[in-house]
mmCIF file of C-alpha atoms and ligand atoms in Angstrom:
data_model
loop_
_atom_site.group_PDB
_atom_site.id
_atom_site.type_symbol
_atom_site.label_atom_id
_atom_site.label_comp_id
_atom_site.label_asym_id
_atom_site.label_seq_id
_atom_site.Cartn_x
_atom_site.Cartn_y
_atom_site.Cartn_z
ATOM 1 C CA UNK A 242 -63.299 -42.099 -27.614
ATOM 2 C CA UNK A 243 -60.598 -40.393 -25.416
ATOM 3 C CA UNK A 244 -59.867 -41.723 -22.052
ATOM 4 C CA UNK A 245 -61.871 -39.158 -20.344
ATOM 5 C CA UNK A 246 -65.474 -41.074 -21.227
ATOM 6 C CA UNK A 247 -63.570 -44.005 -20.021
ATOM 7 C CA UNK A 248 -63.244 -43.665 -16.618
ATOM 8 C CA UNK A 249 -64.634 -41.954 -14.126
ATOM 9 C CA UNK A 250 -62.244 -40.576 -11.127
ATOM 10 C CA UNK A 251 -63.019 -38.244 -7.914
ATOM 11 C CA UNK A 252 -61.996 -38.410 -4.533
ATOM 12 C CA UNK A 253 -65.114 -40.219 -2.640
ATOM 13 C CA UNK A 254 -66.002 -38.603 1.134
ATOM 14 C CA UNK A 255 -68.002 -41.737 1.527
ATOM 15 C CA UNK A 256 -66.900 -43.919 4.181
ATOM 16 C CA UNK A 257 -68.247 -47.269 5.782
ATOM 17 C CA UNK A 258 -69.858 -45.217 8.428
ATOM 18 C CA UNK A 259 -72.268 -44.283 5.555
ATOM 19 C CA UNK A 260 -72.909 -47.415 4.815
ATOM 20 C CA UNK A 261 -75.861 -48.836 6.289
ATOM 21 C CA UNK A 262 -75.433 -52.968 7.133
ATOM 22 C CA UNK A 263 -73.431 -55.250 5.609
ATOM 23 C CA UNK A 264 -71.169 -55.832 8.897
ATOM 24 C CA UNK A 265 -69.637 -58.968 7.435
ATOM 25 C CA UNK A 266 -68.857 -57.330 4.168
ATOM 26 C CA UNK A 267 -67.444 -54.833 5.783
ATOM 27 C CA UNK A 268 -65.233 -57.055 8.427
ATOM 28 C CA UNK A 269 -63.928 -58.639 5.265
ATOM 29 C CA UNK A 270 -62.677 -55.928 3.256
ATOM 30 C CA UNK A 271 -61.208 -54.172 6.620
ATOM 31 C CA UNK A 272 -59.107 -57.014 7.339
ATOM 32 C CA UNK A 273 -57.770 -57.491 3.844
ATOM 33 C CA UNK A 274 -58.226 -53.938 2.370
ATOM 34 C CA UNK A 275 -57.823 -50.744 4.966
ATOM 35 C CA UNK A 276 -56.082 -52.643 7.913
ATOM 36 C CA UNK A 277 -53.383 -53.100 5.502
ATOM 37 C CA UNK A 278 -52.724 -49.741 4.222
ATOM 38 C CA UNK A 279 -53.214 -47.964 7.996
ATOM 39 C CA UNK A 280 -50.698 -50.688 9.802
ATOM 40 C CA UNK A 281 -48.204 -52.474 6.924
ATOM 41 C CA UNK A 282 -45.852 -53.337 9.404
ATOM 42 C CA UNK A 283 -48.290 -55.429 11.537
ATOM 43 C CA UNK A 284 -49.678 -56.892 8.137
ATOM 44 C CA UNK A 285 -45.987 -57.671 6.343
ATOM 45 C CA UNK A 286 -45.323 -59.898 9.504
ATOM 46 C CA UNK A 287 -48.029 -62.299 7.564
ATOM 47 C CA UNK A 288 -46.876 -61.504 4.393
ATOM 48 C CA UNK A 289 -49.827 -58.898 3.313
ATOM 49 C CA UNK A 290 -49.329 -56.199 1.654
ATOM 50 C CA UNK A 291 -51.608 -53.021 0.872
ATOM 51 C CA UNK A 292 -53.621 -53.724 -2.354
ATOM 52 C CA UNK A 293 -55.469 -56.791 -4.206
ATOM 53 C CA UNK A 294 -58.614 -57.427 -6.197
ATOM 54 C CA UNK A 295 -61.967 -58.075 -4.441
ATOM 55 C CA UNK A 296 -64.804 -59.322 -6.559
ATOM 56 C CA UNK A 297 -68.522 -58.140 -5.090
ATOM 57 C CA UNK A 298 -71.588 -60.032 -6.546
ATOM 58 C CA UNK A 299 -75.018 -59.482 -6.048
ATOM 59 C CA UNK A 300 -78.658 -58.209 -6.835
ATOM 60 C CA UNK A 301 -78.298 -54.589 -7.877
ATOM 61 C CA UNK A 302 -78.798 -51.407 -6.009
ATOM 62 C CA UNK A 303 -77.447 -53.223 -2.726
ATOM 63 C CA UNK A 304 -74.718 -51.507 -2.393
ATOM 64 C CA UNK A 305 -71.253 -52.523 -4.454
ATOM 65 C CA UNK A 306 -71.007 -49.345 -5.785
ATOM 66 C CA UNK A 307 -71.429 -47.552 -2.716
ATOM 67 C CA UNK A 308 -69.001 -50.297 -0.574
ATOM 68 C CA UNK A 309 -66.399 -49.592 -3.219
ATOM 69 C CA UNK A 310 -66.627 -45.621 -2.874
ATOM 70 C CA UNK A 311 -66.528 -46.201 0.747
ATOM 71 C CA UNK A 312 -63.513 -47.906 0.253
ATOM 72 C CA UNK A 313 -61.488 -45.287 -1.274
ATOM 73 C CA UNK A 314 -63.045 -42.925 1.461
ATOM 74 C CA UNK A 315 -61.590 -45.230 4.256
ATOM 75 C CA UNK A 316 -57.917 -45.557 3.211
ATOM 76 C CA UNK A 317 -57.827 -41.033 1.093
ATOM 77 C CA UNK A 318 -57.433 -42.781 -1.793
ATOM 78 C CA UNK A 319 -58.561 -42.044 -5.648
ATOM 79 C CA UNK A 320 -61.680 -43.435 -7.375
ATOM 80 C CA UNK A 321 -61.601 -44.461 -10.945
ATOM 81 C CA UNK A 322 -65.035 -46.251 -11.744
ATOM 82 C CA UNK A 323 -64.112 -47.735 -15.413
ATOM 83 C CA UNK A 324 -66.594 -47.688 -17.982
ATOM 84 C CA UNK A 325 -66.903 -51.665 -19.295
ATOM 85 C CA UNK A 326 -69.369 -51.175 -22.060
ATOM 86 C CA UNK A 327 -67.305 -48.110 -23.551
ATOM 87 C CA UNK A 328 -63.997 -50.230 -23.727
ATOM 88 C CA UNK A 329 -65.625 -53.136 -24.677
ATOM 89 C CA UNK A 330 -67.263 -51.425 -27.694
ATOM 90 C CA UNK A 331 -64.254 -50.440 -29.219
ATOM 91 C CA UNK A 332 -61.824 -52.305 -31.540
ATOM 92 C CA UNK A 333 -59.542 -55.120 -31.150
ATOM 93 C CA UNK A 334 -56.246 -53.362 -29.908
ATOM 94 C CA UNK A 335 -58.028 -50.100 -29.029
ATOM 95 C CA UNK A 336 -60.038 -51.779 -25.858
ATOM 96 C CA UNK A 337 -56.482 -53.493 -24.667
ATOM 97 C CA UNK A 338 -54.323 -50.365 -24.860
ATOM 98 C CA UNK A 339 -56.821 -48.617 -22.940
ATOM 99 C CA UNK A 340 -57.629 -50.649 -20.151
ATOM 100 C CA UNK A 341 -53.615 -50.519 -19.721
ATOM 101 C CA UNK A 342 -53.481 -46.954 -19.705
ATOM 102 C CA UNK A 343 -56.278 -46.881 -17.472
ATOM 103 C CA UNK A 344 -53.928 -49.217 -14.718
ATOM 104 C CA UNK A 345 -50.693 -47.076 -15.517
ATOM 105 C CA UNK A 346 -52.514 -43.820 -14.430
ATOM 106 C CA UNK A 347 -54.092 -45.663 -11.255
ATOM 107 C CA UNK A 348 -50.429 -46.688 -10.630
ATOM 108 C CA UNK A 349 -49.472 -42.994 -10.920
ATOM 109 C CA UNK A 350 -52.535 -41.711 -8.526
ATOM 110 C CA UNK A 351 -51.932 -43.984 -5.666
ATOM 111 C CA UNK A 352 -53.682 -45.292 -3.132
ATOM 112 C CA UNK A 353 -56.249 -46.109 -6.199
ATOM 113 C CA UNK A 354 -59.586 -47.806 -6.098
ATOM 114 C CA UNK A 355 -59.970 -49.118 -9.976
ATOM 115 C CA UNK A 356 -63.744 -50.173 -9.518
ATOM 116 C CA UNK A 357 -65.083 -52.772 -12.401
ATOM 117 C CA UNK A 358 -69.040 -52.839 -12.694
ATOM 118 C CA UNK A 359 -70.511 -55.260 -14.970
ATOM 119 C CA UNK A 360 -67.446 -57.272 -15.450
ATOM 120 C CA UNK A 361 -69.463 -60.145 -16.352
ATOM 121 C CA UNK A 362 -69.713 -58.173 -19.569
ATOM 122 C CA UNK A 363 -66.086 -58.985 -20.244
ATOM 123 C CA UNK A 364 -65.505 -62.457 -21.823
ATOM 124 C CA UNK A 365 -69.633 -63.058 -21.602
ATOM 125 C CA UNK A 366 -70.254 -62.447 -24.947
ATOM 126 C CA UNK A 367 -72.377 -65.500 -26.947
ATOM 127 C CA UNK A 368 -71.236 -63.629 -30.467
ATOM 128 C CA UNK A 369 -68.402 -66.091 -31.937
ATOM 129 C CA UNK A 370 -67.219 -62.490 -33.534
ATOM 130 C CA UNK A 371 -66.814 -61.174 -30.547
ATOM 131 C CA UNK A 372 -65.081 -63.929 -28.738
ATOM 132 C CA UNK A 373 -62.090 -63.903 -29.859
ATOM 133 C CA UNK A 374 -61.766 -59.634 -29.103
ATOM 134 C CA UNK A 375 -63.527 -60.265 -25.673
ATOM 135 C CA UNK A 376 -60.948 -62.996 -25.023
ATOM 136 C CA UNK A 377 -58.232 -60.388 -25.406
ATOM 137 C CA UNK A 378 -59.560 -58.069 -23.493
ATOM 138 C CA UNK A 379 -59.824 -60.539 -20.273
ATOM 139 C CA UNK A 380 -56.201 -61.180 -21.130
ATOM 140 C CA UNK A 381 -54.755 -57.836 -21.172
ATOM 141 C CA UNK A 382 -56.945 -57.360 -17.778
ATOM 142 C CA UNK A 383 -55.078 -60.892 -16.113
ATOM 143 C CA UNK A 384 -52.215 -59.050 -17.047
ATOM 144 C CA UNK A 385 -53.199 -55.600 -15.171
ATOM 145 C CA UNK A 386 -54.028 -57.899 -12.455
ATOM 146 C CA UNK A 387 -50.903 -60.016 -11.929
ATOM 147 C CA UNK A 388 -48.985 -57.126 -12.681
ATOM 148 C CA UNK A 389 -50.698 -56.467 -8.569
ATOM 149 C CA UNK A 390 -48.001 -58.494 -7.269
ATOM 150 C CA UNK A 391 -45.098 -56.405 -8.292
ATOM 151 C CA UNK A 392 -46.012 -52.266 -9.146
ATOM 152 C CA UNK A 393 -49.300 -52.171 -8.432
ATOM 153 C CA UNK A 394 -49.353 -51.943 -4.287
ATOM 154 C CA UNK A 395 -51.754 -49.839 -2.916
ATOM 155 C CA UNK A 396 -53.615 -50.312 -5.882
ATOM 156 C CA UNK A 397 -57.038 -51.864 -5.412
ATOM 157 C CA UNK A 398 -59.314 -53.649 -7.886
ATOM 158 C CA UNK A 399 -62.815 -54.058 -7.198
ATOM 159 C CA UNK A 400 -64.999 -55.449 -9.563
ATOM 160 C CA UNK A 401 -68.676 -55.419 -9.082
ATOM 161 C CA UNK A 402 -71.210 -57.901 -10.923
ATOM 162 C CA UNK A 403 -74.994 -59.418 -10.765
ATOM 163 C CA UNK A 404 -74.381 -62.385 -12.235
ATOM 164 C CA UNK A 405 -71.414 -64.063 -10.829
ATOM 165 C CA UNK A 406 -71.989 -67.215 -13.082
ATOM 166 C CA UNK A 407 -71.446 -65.565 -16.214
ATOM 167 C CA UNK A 408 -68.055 -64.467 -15.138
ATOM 168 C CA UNK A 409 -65.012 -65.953 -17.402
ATOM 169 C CA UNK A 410 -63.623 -68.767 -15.247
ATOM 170 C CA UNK A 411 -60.059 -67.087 -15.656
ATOM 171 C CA UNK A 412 -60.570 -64.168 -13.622
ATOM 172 C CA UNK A 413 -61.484 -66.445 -10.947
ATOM 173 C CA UNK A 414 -58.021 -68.015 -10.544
ATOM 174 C CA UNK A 415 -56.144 -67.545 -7.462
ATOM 175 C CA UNK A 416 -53.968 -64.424 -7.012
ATOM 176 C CA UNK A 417 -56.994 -62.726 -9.555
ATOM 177 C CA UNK A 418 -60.527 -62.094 -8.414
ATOM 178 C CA UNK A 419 -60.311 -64.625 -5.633
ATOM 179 C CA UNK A 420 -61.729 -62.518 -2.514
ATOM 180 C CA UNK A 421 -65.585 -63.276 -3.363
ATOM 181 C CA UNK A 422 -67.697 -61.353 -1.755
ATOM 182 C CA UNK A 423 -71.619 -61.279 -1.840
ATOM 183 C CA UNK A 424 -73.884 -58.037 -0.836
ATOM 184 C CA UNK A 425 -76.926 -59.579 0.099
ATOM 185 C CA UNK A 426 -80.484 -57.322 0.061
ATOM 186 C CA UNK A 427 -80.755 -55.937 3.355
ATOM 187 C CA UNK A 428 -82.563 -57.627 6.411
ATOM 188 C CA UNK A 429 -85.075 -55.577 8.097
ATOM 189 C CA UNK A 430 -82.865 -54.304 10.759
ATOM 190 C CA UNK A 431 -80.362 -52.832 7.897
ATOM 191 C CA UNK A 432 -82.886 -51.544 6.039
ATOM 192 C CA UNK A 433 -83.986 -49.452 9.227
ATOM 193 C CA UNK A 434 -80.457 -48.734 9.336
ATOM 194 C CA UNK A 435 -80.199 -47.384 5.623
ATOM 195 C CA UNK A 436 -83.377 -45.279 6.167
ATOM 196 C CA UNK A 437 -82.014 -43.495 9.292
ATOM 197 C CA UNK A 438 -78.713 -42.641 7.189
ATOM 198 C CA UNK A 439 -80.558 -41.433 4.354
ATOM 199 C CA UNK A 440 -83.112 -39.427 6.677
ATOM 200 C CA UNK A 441 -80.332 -37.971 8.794
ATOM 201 C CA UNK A 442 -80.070 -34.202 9.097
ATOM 202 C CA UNK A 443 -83.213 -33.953 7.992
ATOM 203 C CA UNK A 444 -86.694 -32.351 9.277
ATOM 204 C CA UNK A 445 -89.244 -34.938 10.836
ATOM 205 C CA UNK A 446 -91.529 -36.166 12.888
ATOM 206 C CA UNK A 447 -93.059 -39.070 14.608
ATOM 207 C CA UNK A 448 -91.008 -41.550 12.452
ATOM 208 C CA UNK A 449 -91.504 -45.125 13.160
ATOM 209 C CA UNK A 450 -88.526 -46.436 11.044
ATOM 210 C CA UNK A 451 -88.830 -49.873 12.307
ATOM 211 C CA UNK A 452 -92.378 -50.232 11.162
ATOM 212 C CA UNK A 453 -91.343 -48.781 7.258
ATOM 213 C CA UNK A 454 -88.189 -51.310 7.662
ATOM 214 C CA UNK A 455 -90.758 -54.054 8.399
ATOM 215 C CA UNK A 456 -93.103 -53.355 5.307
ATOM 216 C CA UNK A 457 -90.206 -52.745 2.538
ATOM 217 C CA UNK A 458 -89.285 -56.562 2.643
ATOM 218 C CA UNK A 459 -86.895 -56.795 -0.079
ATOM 219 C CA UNK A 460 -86.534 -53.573 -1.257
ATOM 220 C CA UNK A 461 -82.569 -52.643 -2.021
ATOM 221 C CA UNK A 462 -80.594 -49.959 -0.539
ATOM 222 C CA UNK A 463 -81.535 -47.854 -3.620
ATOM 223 C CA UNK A 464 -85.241 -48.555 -3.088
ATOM 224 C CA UNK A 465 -84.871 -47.340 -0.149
ATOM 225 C CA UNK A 466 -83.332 -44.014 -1.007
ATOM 226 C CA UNK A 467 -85.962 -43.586 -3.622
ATOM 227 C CA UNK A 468 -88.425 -43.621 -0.715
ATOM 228 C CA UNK A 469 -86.852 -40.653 1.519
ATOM 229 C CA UNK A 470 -86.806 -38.730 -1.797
ATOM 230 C CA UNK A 471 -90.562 -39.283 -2.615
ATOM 231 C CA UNK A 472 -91.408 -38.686 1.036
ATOM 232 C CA UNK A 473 -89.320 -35.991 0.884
ATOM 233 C CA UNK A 474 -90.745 -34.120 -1.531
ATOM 234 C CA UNK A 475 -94.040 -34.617 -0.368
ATOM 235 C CA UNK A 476 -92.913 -32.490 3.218
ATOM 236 C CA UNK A 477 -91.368 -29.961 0.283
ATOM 237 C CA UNK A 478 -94.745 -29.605 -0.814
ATOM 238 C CA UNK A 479 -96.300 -28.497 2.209
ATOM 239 C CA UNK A 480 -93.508 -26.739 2.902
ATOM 240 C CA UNK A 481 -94.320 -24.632 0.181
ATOM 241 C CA UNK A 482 -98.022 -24.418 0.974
ATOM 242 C CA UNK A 483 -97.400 -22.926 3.993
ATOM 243 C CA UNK A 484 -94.265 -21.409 3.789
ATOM 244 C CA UNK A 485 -92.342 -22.790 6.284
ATOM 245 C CA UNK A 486 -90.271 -25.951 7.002
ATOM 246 C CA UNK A 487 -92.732 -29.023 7.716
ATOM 247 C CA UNK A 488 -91.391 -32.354 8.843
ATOM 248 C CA UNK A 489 -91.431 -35.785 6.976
ATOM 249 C CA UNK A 490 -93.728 -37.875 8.826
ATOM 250 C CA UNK A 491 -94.243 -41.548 8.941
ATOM 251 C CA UNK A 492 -97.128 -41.375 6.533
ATOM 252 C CA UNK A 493 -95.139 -39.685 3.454
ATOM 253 C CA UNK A 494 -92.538 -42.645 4.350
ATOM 254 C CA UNK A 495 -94.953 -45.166 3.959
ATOM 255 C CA UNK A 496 -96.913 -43.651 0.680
ATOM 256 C CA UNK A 497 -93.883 -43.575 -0.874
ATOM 257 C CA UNK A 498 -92.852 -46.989 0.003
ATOM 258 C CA UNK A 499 -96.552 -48.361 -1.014
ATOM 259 C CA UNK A 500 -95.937 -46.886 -4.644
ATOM 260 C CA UNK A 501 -92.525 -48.678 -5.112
ATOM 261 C CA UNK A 502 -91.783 -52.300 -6.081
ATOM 262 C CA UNK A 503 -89.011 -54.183 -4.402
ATOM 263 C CA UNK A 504 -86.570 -54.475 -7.087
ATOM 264 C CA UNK A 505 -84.618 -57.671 -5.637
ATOM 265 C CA UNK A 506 -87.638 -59.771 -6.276
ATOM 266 C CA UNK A 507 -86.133 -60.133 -9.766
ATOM 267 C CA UNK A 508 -82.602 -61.291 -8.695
HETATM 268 P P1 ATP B 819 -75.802 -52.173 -9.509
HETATM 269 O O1 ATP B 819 -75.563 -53.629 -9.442
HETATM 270 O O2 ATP B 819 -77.098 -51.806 -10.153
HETATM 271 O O3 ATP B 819 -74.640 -51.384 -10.039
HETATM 272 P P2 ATP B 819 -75.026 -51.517 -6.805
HETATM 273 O O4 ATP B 819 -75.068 -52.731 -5.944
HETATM 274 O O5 ATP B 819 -73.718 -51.048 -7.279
HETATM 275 O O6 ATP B 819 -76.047 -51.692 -8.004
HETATM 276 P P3 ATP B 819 -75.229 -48.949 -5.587
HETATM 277 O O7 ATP B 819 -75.075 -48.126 -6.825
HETATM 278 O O8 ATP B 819 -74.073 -49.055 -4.708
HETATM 279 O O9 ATP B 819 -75.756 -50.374 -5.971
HETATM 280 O O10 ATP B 819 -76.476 -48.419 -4.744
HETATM 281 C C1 ATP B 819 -77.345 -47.441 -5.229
HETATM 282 C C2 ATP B 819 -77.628 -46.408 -4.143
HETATM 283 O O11 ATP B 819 -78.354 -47.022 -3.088
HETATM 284 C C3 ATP B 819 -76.352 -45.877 -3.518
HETATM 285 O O12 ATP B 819 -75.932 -44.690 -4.119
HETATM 286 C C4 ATP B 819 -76.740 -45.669 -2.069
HETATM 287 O O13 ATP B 819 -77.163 -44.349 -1.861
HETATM 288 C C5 ATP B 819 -77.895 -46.586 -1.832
HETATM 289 N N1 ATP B 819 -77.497 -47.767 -1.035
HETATM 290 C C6 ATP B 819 -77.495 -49.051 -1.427
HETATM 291 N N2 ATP B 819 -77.131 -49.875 -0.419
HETATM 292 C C7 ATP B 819 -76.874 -49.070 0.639
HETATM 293 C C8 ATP B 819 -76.449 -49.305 1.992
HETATM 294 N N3 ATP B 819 -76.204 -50.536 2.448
HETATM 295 N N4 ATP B 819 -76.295 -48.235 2.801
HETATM 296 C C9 ATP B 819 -76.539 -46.998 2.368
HETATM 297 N N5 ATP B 819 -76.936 -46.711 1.111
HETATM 298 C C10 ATP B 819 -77.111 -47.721 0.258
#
């Protein structure tokens, strides 16, 4: 594998204005993320510097991704999203000098986002044969991370996982992963809030968004977005019935959000 299927990297436009909710999430990572990097001199009177790790947990399609993305958005910086199951599927040695070339370009692109998903997948493993390579890997990525301290300002690790309890113990030490952070399913006033963004600049009419928020209890922010599409492309349909634009009305909302299953209910 070369390091291109590795990682991921863009420049996100996403910023926090995009993302719908998730106020206290947000207050969090402002203080100790982007307030850092837009006044340093206010924040090195406290001793805070631009960078860290930030670990978000939660039931998926809520959001992490999204937050992190926005992240990079907020402060111009790159967006490397690394690929877990790729590294971890190589050999012992291979998966370690990888994941460090992976930090020395992020070093060389800065302000970086690094973005972890899955990183329960790192040092879960119940395979005694792959213990002992898993175990290296969450060294070399202790390393990456305490290397923070000293090159790696304005570099920012965010790693993203559903199942917080699986996570090896040692990234949770302090000066690692220590800023936990939980993205909770939207309430019904975010979810309103998610279907406005995802509906905005769009064609409709007579949309009662508060009524769709109330009857999607539990659905994620990505079961939401599945629900403009459908209804979306049922006003497409007319559309091209009649041959000119028709609006997405309240009723294609709430088909589509009939025909979908909350997918938090599983969390
Ligand atoms: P997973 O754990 O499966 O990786 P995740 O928490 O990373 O899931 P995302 O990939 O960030 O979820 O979310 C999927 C999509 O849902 C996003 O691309 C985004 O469009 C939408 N979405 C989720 N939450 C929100 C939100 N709060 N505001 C706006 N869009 C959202």
């Amino acid at each position: 594998k070369d390091d291109q299927s590795l990682v991921e990297s863009d420049k996100p436009k996403e910023t926090f204005a995009d993302v719908g909710g998730l106020e206290d999430v947000k207050k969090k990572i402002r203080m100790n993320f982007i307030l850092p990097v837009r006044q340093p001199e206010l924040f090195a009177a406290y001793g805070k510097e631009a960078g860290g790790s930030l670990l978000l947990f939660g039931p998926p399609g809520c959001g992490k991704t999204f937050l992190a993305r926005a992240v990079a958005g907020e402060i111009d910086a790159n967006f490397m999203h690394i690929e877990l199951q790729a590294i971890l599927s190589m050999y012992a040695g291979q998966s370690e000098h990888n994941l460090h070339d992976i930090f020395e370009k992020a070093r060389q692109s800065k302000p970086c986002v690094i973005f972890i998903d899955e990183l329960d997948a790192m040092g879960g493993s119940r395979h005694q044969m792959r213990q002992h390579h898993d175990r290296m890997l969450v060294n070399q990525l202790l390393l990456e991370l305490d290397g923070l301290q000293a090159e790696n300002e304005n570099v920012f690790i965010i790693g993203a996982t559903n199942t917080p309890w699986y996570l090896d113990s040692a990234l949770r030490r302090p000066g690692r992963f220590n800023h936990l952070v939980f993205v909770p399913p939207p309430e019904e006033a975010e979810r309103e809030r998610i279907l406005e963004l995802k509906l905005s600049g769009k064609p409709a009419e007579g949309l009662q968004l508060g009524k769709i928020a109330a009857e999607t209890k539990l659905f994620s922010g990505a079961d939401l977005e599945q629900v403009v599409k459908d209804a979306v492309e049922s006003a497409m349909e007319r559309m091209l019935g009649s041959g000119r634009i028709e609006p997405i009305t309240n009723d294609d909302l709430r088909r589509s959000a009939k025909t979908r299953k909350a997918t938090t209910l599983e969390w």
